[in-house]
């Protein structure tokens, strides 16, 4: 009986009355004369069905089909949903395909429909079969698509879906009456309503969930089943994605356009795609997205084989392997296209939603899965969550442990691509085009924005700054950097990496181990880049910020750049120390972290922006091939100090003055002499490390490289009394008394070329210095007597005029070449000069040698050669005579 009814639309109860006008208007009822095919009347129903579909896809529908007729047509489709034989048009269009693809499928309960839907995009579906040679190619696919579009408008047109989900629809109040904005029981509303129940942890029958999965996959596979996509994205499809209808390719093409890789896209189209992704919910089961599934199958089989098929963690696993050797190009593209939309609505990550829905409701005013809140858009919920994730206990409400872990997971994934951060892409698109157009490699866009932080527009600068501040607390957000640093983390920083709460410990560990042999170039470059970014704002150094924020507010208000904050605080500490205040103004916890920051900054001149900016031209001219790390550029500038430009020279002098007062900040000294410091100076005050090393310099077990470095620093100290803190303190009364004219003529931050020390030496010979100052000058005379290089006037004279500058070449090399070439300085060069006094032609050099003789006469102990030669005589004949400035053993 049913077959007879569907063979002639005029026998369907009420159909003629409800749709007569539409049949005539759409010309769906004309019968060709002589046509004896009783089933041709099925074409009338098919014609009207296409008219319904066309109306839904029109931007300005003309009311082609009345509501009454539409209900009748839908009722007809619903009645035929059990057995595909009852849909006469589809039956004849797909008769051969049913035999080809669904031969073993028993008719009834919509099973044949489902089978044909699953094979809709098979290549052979388009071919003409022997029995349908008179039919146009692709007719079955068209008929199936029309049927699917009707299901999209009214889920009851699918027999299996309506039957399987009937009880759940009633249980969770998913009927059309509860959704007044839709006149039909739209498939999208059904899916959203039931998915919301699933995401809330409610029980939905497995049969219903299976049907939902099939139809979610169907919507992702064919964009034309979503009228909103056709309405909103027609232009984009025509311009960018024509001819890509199969297997979800059009949708992924549109997603690619949205990501900005193929041009601009209308906001309505982007919103339609966002809605479709929510309706289909592919993140809950990657298999829903057929294009993604096919592209990523090999990656899933290798990288994610430990996760059961269909588990939501598959998508997360794919993200974890993005930009690794296991990822393939097509999978990477499909994955990022989908993630672009998932990242814009926190609810679309099922794991995040499950673990954080309570926190989001409690802290961020989030509504249910299928509800919206204009005051708190979906994109703003995640921002709210991650702000609470990194709050301290003192700052108040925090996320649950489970939710915090998921927020961190999402942040780690988003760091792989700046386009996965909706706020950043929204506010920084113009800036990316302006500053970072050529930064196309993985991870470069964010680094570029950080490099240009000061030039960014305020809205973009705030977002980049907030993310950078967050990274300083949890550097594991930088997934690419963590991958590059894996060897060093495993070897030296695994404890910090294993901590659930990072709080800046991991980055601090990476910085401290930046020059270990396991460190690779990518990791070193990444760590250094982060250090350079930290210099832009003290907030970007989490541990420093937390330790010193109160001190900064009190002592360094309105200072933002980290280097300026460090200088402000360290100057305060220095002044308090010099004034010997009982209570330091900078708190103890801040002083400890300040020391860490100062030590880190000493390793690379770029971490001292003012010094670096002042010396850029000098670095290019004098140190072009010298690496930045390990303070090598700084050491190069020191060694070429006489050739530096004035501004660079001044900055280098100030740096040396600081290092001499605090040797721990002398990175090269501390590195080269690390083992010797442990051996000889482990109990010494850090401020006295250089003094300790000098005292042990000539010990037999002293490392030669360290000894050479100590000599370098002694030479530097002897160029200017200000570079010798011990001498400066001991002679603070003597210098103004005897050498004030030299000090008055001195320029700030420019070496005095040993003139003050030479002045004090003369007063030492005249026995006029204070005891403390005399002790220090005696040490200097003894040191320079052993090694002529420690005497600035003799080694690099400016002191005695133009002729004096040529002293090393004319006098030392000419008269005392063999002594100067000796490996161990024992005072033989000075003794040689004394022996050849009459042969010295230079007036300045002769004067300097006479001063040496005068000093020896004043105190035999400052003449190492004479003292060594006469040691036994002194012991036998002068032992009772005290060592004093006026007590000498008579000849």
Short mmCIF file of N, CA and C in Angstrom, two decimals, residues 6 14-15 80 113 125 172 200 233 236 249 251 290 311 330 339 366 407 449 544 695 763 829 855 865:
data_model
loop_
_atom_site.label_atom_id
_atom_site.label_comp_id
_atom_site.label_asym_id
_atom_site.label_seq_id
_atom_site.Cartn_x
_atom_site.Cartn_y
_atom_site.Cartn_z
N UNK A 6 3.26 6.21 -2.54
CA UNK A 6 4.42 7.01 -2.93
C UNK A 6 4.68 7.01 -4.43
N UNK A 14 -4.18 14.77 1.95
CA UNK A 14 -4.02 16.20 2.19
C UNK A 14 -2.89 16.83 1.43
N UNK A 15 -2.09 16.07 0.77
CA UNK A 15 -0.92 16.63 0.11
C UNK A 15 -1.31 17.59 -1.01
N UNK A 80 8.72 8.26 4.75
CA UNK A 80 9.57 7.42 3.90
C UNK A 80 10.93 7.14 4.53
N UNK A 113 19.57 4.00 3.79
CA UNK A 113 19.93 5.43 3.72
C UNK A 113 21.32 5.64 4.34
N UNK A 125 30.44 6.44 -7.37
CA UNK A 125 29.06 6.92 -7.20
C UNK A 125 28.65 7.81 -8.37
N UNK A 172 15.87 15.18 28.27
CA UNK A 172 16.63 16.42 28.43
C UNK A 172 15.95 17.62 27.79
N UNK A 200 27.79 17.77 30.29
CA UNK A 200 27.48 17.99 31.71
C UNK A 200 27.59 16.70 32.51
N UNK A 233 28.99 32.05 3.43
CA UNK A 233 30.33 31.83 2.86
C UNK A 233 30.30 31.66 1.35
N UNK A 236 33.28 33.33 -0.41
CA UNK A 236 34.56 32.68 -0.09
C UNK A 236 34.69 31.34 -0.80
N UNK A 249 36.59 18.82 2.47
CA UNK A 249 37.65 19.68 1.96
C UNK A 249 37.22 21.13 1.88
N UNK A 251 35.09 22.73 3.84
CA UNK A 251 35.12 23.32 5.18
C UNK A 251 36.54 23.63 5.61
N UNK A 290 36.54 14.05 8.86
CA UNK A 290 37.12 13.05 7.96
C UNK A 290 38.41 13.55 7.32
N UNK A 311 39.19 8.73 21.34
CA UNK A 311 39.36 9.44 22.62
C UNK A 311 39.68 10.91 22.36
N UNK A 330 50.36 17.55 5.78
CA UNK A 330 48.92 17.65 5.61
C UNK A 330 48.20 17.59 6.95
N UNK A 339 41.98 23.61 15.02
CA UNK A 339 42.32 24.18 16.33
C UNK A 339 42.05 25.69 16.38
N UNK A 366 30.56 31.73 33.74
CA UNK A 366 30.28 30.98 32.52
C UNK A 366 28.96 30.25 32.67
N UNK A 407 44.44 24.07 31.87
CA UNK A 407 44.73 25.42 31.39
C UNK A 407 46.19 25.49 30.92
N UNK A 449 57.03 39.91 17.98
CA UNK A 449 56.21 40.87 18.72
C UNK A 449 56.89 41.27 20.03
N UNK A 544 62.08 37.65 40.31
CA UNK A 544 62.54 38.99 40.66
C UNK A 544 61.35 39.87 41.04
N UNK A 695 96.43 37.03 46.38
CA UNK A 695 97.31 36.54 47.44
C UNK A 695 97.82 35.14 47.15
N UNK A 763 105.30 59.37 47.45
CA UNK A 763 105.13 59.72 48.85
C UNK A 763 105.51 58.55 49.75
N UNK A 829 112.98 41.82 34.72
CA UNK A 829 112.90 42.95 33.79
C UNK A 829 113.27 44.24 34.50
N UNK A 855 112.38 53.57 45.56
CA UNK A 855 111.45 52.74 46.34
C UNK A 855 112.21 51.60 47.02
N UNK A 865 114.32 41.08 43.82
CA UNK A 865 115.64 40.53 43.47
C UNK A 865 116.63 40.77 44.60
#
